[in-house]
Amino acid sequence: MKFPDFAMPWLFLLLIPAAVAAWIFFRKKQPSVIFPDINVLAGKKRRFPSFKRLIPLILLCIVLVLIITALARPREGLEEIKRRSDGVDIIIALDISGSMASIDVPSEITSPGQLNNALSTGKVAPRLNIAKQEIIKFIKKRPTDRIGLIVFAQQPYLACPPTLDHGRLLENLKEFKPGDIGDQTGIAGPIASGIRRLKDSDSKRKVIVLFTDGSNNVMAKLSPGQSAKLAKEFGITIYTVGIGSDQSIYPQETPFGTQYVPVKNDFDEALLKEIASTTDGKYYRAEDISSMNEAMKAIDKLEKTTFEQQVLINWRELAFPLITAALGALLLAFLLENTIFLKAP
């Protein structure tokens, strides 16, 4: 149970003289005679007034307590937290070319049976699924950041502009599958598109996180290196994540069901390192679920949102009900004194 706060608690000291006055009145010999009873006729003296005579006095004491409590201003604090944050504007650039359906197999898996078991338990999964899984975790940790999504293959596609509506963002992210917009990989396009979305932002930090498992094989007006230099000019930091391991397989549908064929790791690690370095960002290698998770944790730690928190308290005054109760008790005492407990002259 939460007790109310009092704005002027020192006024409770008034209860001391009030209690003394009540005690004096209680001990005072009553000069008047209440309607006679057998004890009066018998000449017996009462040491204390009768209980009926005490009722108005008790009510008056209650009135005093209620009024003094009301004067002390009981109140209930409704805490309101006002938070201002200097958020980070982030564009997630995600490769959804056909190769993102590839599966990176940990070295400890050496047989088809182990692979099938790992696939069924989720220990291994297609690259795009793993990337989505870690991106979702990343987004949920950053509720005050505006985050947008660009998916790309041969060309970039803006799936969601930077927004605080992360529910909408996550729904859009879940929709895409490998090969939806082609099988080639253009690295410069998503960087240039991200720059267009971030360059006029008033945020103190502007970030692009680029995920890809392929090397740049699309000719564009800007090269990936030139795009990185342009991002640097606009104060945009780029983190790059190269996805893929030395033991990868690709699912192919055949008349005999799904067959997994080995594929060569294709992403250009040197280029991704150059892009990140040019913009004062970092490059991460994601060979499996664990390393992808570590990469996203590292980026989350580097791009911290700063908070300035102000606590305000709105007070709700509770004195009015006490004053109402005091007036009611005072009226009841007056009625009793002038009706049931009326003194004979």
C-alpha positions as a printed Julia matrix, in Angstrom:
345×3 Matrix{Float64}:
   0.0     0.0     0.0
   1.38    3.4    -0.99
   0.9     6.2     1.56
   0.28    9.77    0.38
   2.91   12.48    0.56
   2.28   15.68    2.58
   3.32   19.13    1.33
   3.36   20.64    4.88
   3.78   17.74    7.34
   4.85   20.06   10.2
   1.21   21.14   10.59
   0.58   17.79   12.28
   2.16   19.44   15.37
  -1.22   21.15   15.78
  -2.58   17.78   16.88
  -0.74   18.19   20.21
  -2.62   21.3    21.45
  -5.81   19.87   19.96
  -5.37   16.66   21.97
  -4.64   18.67   25.18
  -7.8    20.8    24.68
  -9.89   17.68   24.1
  -8.53   16.06   27.26
  -9.3    19.18   29.35
 -12.82   19.28   27.99
 -13.22   15.58   28.66
 -12.14   15.99   32.32
 -14.2    19.14   32.9
 -17.2    18.73   35.22
 -20.42   19.2    33.31
 -22.66   21.89   34.87
 -25.79   20.87   33.1
 -27.96   17.84   33.76
 -28.83   15.44   30.99
 -32.3    13.96   31.21
 -32.35   12.25   34.64
 -31.6     8.6    35.06
 -31.59    6.36   38.14
 -28.01    7.23   39.01
 -28.8    10.95   39.29
 -31.82   10.28   41.49
 -29.74    8.03   43.72
 -27.23   10.87   44.2
 -24.37    8.97   42.58
 -21.67   11.03   40.96
 -20.17   10.17   37.61
 -16.44   10.43   37.34
 -16.67   10.64   33.53
 -19.42   11.83   31.22
 -21.7     9.16   29.81
 -20.86    7.53   26.48
 -23.69    9.39   24.76
 -22.23   12.67   25.97
 -18.87   11.64   24.51
 -20.17   11.05   20.97
 -20.31   14.77   19.97
 -16.88   15.25   21.55
 -15.45   12.32   19.59
 -16.94   13.74   16.41
 -15.37   17.13   17.12
 -11.99   15.45   17.67
 -12.4    13.69   14.33
 -13.22   17.07   12.75
 -10.01   18.56   14.16
  -7.88   15.64   12.92
  -9.41   15.79    9.45
  -8.95   19.58    9.17
  -5.32   19.44   10.35
  -4.62   16.57    7.94
  -6.22   18.57    5.11
  -4.12   21.63    6.02
  -0.98   19.44    5.74
  -1.96   18.96    2.06
  -1.96   15.23    1.42
  -1.15   14.51   -2.22
  -0.4    11.67   -4.54
   2.57   11.94   -6.87
   2.07   10.79  -10.44
   5.59   10.43  -11.8
   6.12   11.4   -15.39
   9.42   10.72  -17.12
  10.33   12.94  -20.03
  13.12   11.43  -22.07
  14.99   13.2   -24.81
  17.32   11.14  -26.91
  19.94   11.94  -29.49
  19.14    8.95  -31.67
  21.11    7.47  -34.53
  19.74    7.41  -38.08
  20.52    4.0   -39.53
  20.07    2.47  -42.98
  20.3    -1.31  -43.17
  21.41   -2.36  -46.67
  20.7    -6.06  -47.11
  21.8    -8.21  -50.04
  18.91  -10.41  -51.22
  20.52  -11.81  -54.36
  19.97  -15.49  -55.09
  23.23  -16.54  -53.4
  21.79  -15.47  -50.02
  19.91  -18.8   -50.09
  23.29  -20.52  -49.54
  23.95  -22.26  -46.24
  27.25  -21.96  -44.37
  28.03  -25.27  -42.74
  30.11  -25.37  -39.54
  33.24  -27.51  -39.75
  31.96  -29.99  -37.14
  29.15  -31.1   -39.5
  30.66  -33.75  -41.78
  27.8   -36.0   -42.91
  24.39  -35.61  -44.64
  22.67  -36.91  -41.52
  24.3   -34.28  -39.33
  23.41  -31.61  -41.89
  19.74  -32.64  -42.02
  19.59  -32.65  -38.23
  21.2   -29.18  -38.05
  18.75  -27.84  -40.65
  15.74  -29.24  -38.79
  16.87  -27.79  -35.44
  17.83  -24.4   -36.86
  21.5   -24.77  -36.01
  22.22  -23.89  -39.63
  19.99  -21.86  -41.94
  20.15  -19.92  -45.21
  22.28  -16.79  -45.04
  19.35  -14.44  -45.52
  17.42  -16.07  -42.67
  20.37  -15.66  -40.31
  20.89  -12.04  -41.36
  17.2   -11.26  -40.82
  17.23  -12.93  -37.41
  20.15  -10.81  -36.18
  18.87   -7.6   -37.79
  15.53   -8.05  -35.98
  17.35   -8.36  -32.65
  19.39   -5.27  -33.48
  16.31   -3.19  -34.34
  14.46   -4.2   -31.16
  17.38   -2.97  -29.05
  17.18    0.51  -30.58
  13.61    1.83  -30.1
  14.59    5.52  -30.28
  16.6     5.31  -33.52
  15.18    5.99  -36.95
  16.0     2.89  -38.99
  15.4     2.29  -42.67
  15.83   -0.7   -44.95
  17.31   -0.96  -48.44
  17.4    -4.38  -50.09
  19.58   -4.88  -53.12
  20.8    -7.25  -55.77
  21.58   -5.8   -59.2
  19.75   -2.59  -58.18
  18.81   -1.19  -54.76
  15.2    -1.03  -53.61
  14.02    1.18  -50.73
  11.87   -1.15  -48.64
  11.35    1.31  -45.79
  12.64    4.89  -45.25
  14.22    5.71  -41.85
  11.39    5.51  -39.33
  10.54    5.08  -35.68
   7.71    2.76  -36.71
   9.8    -0.36  -36.23
   6.76   -2.63  -36.47
   6.27   -1.6   -40.08
  10.01   -1.95  -40.7
  10.12   -5.5   -39.35
   7.09   -6.54  -41.4
   8.78   -5.29  -44.56
  12.03   -7.05  -43.67
  10.3   -10.42  -43.29
   8.76  -10.25  -46.78
  11.9   -10.57  -48.89
  13.39  -13.83  -50.17
  16.66  -14.59  -51.97
  16.46  -13.74  -55.68
  13.34  -11.54  -55.4
  15.0    -8.7   -57.33
  17.76  -10.54  -59.18
  20.91  -12.57  -58.75
  23.7   -10.06  -59.38
  25.28   -7.89  -56.67
  25.78   -4.13  -56.95
  27.58   -2.68  -53.9
  27.66    0.99  -54.96
  23.88    1.27  -55.5
  22.68    0.63  -51.91
  25.41    2.93  -50.52
  24.37    5.76  -52.87
  20.71    5.18  -52.04
  21.47    5.22  -48.31
  23.4     8.49  -48.71
  20.36   10.1   -50.37
  18.22    9.11  -47.41
  20.68   10.22  -44.71
  22.55   13.25  -46.07
  19.9    15.8   -44.97
  19.22   14.17  -41.61
  19.57   16.37  -38.5
  20.79   13.39  -36.46
  24.25   13.62  -34.91
  25.08   10.1   -36.1
  24.27    8.67  -39.52
  25.08    5.04  -40.22
  24.79    2.49  -43.01
  25.15   -1.21  -42.14
  25.73   -3.19  -45.33
  25.35   -6.99  -45.49
  26.47   -8.94  -48.55
  27.78  -12.34  -49.57
  28.85  -11.32  -53.07
  31.47   -9.28  -54.86
  30.52   -6.22  -56.87
  29.62   -7.38  -60.41
  27.4    -4.51  -61.57
  28.71   -1.5   -63.5
  27.36    1.79  -62.14
  28.06    5.53  -62.43
  29.83    5.39  -59.07
  32.19    2.68  -57.95
  31.81    1.26  -54.42
  34.97    3.15  -53.4
  33.62    6.44  -54.75
  30.32    5.87  -52.95
  32.21    5.34  -49.7
  34.11    8.62  -50.18
  30.81   10.42  -50.81
  29.39    8.93  -47.6
  32.44   10.23  -45.74
  31.77   13.76  -47.05
  28.25   13.67  -45.59
  29.46   12.35  -42.23
  27.99    8.88  -42.76
  29.71    5.88  -41.19
  29.51    2.54  -42.98
  29.81   -0.82  -41.28
  30.2    -3.76  -43.64
  29.39   -7.4   -42.91
  30.76  -10.05  -45.25
  28.62  -13.19  -45.09
  30.0   -16.59  -46.03
  32.34  -19.4   -44.99
  34.76  -21.74  -46.72
  32.24  -24.57  -46.43
  29.04  -23.48  -48.14
  26.25  -25.3   -49.94
  23.41  -24.14  -52.17
  19.98  -25.86  -52.33
  18.9   -26.94  -55.8
  15.52  -28.42  -56.64
  15.76  -31.65  -58.68
  13.28  -34.38  -59.68
  14.62  -36.29  -56.7
  14.02  -33.48  -54.21
  16.29  -30.8   -52.81
  19.97  -31.42  -53.41
  22.75  -29.41  -51.79
  25.74  -28.57  -53.98
  28.98  -26.98  -52.74
  29.52  -23.32  -53.67
  32.55  -21.1   -53.48
  32.64  -18.15  -51.1
  32.3   -15.08  -53.33
  32.32  -11.83  -51.33
  35.12   -9.29  -51.79
  36.59   -8.95  -48.32
  39.21   -6.39  -49.38
  36.53   -4.11  -50.89
  34.31   -4.33  -47.8
  37.26   -3.46  -45.57
  38.1    -0.48  -47.79
  34.53    0.85  -47.7
  34.38    0.63  -43.91
  37.85    2.13  -43.43
  37.09    5.09  -45.73
  34.13    6.14  -43.54
  35.78    5.37  -40.16
  33.57    2.31  -39.82
  34.47   -1.35  -39.31
  34.32   -4.56  -41.26
  32.96   -7.82  -39.78
  33.11  -11.38  -41.07
  30.0   -13.49  -40.49
  30.71  -17.14  -41.2
  27.79  -18.56  -39.22
  25.03  -17.7   -36.73
  27.48  -17.11  -33.89
  29.78  -14.74  -35.77
  26.82  -12.83  -37.22
  25.49  -12.37  -33.7
  28.86  -11.1   -32.47
  29.1    -8.65  -35.39
  25.69   -7.13  -34.62
  26.47   -6.87  -30.92
  29.71   -5.03  -31.72
  27.92   -2.54  -34.01
  25.23   -2.0   -31.37
  27.89   -1.15  -28.77
  29.73    1.24  -31.1
  26.58    3.18  -32.03
  25.12    4.05  -28.65
  22.15    6.38  -28.35
  22.54    9.11  -25.69
  19.66    9.86  -23.33
  18.79   12.87  -21.25
  16.12   11.97  -18.72
  14.01   14.42  -16.72
  11.65   13.22  -14.02
   8.56   15.36  -13.42
   5.97   14.71  -10.72
   2.37   15.77  -11.15
   0.71   16.04   -7.75
  -2.95   15.21   -7.19
  -4.33   16.98   -4.09
  -6.23   14.74   -1.65
  -7.4    17.39    0.86
 -10.89   17.96   -0.58
 -12.38   14.6     0.52
 -10.99   15.2     4.04
 -12.61   18.66    4.24
 -15.9    17.17    3.06
 -15.69   14.46    5.73
 -14.85   17.07    8.41
 -17.9    19.18    7.5
 -20.07   16.06    7.61
 -18.77   15.11   11.08
 -19.26   18.69   12.32
 -22.85   18.75   11.06
 -23.56   15.38   12.71
 -22.15   16.63   16.04
 -24.34   19.76   15.82
 -27.46   17.72   15.1
 -26.8    15.29   17.97
 -26.15   18.14   20.44
 -29.43   19.79   19.52
 -31.67   16.72   19.25
 -30.89   13.4    20.94
 -28.33   14.8    23.4
 -30.13   18.07   24.11
 -29.41   19.32   27.66
 -32.16   20.3    30.07
 -31.87   23.87   31.4
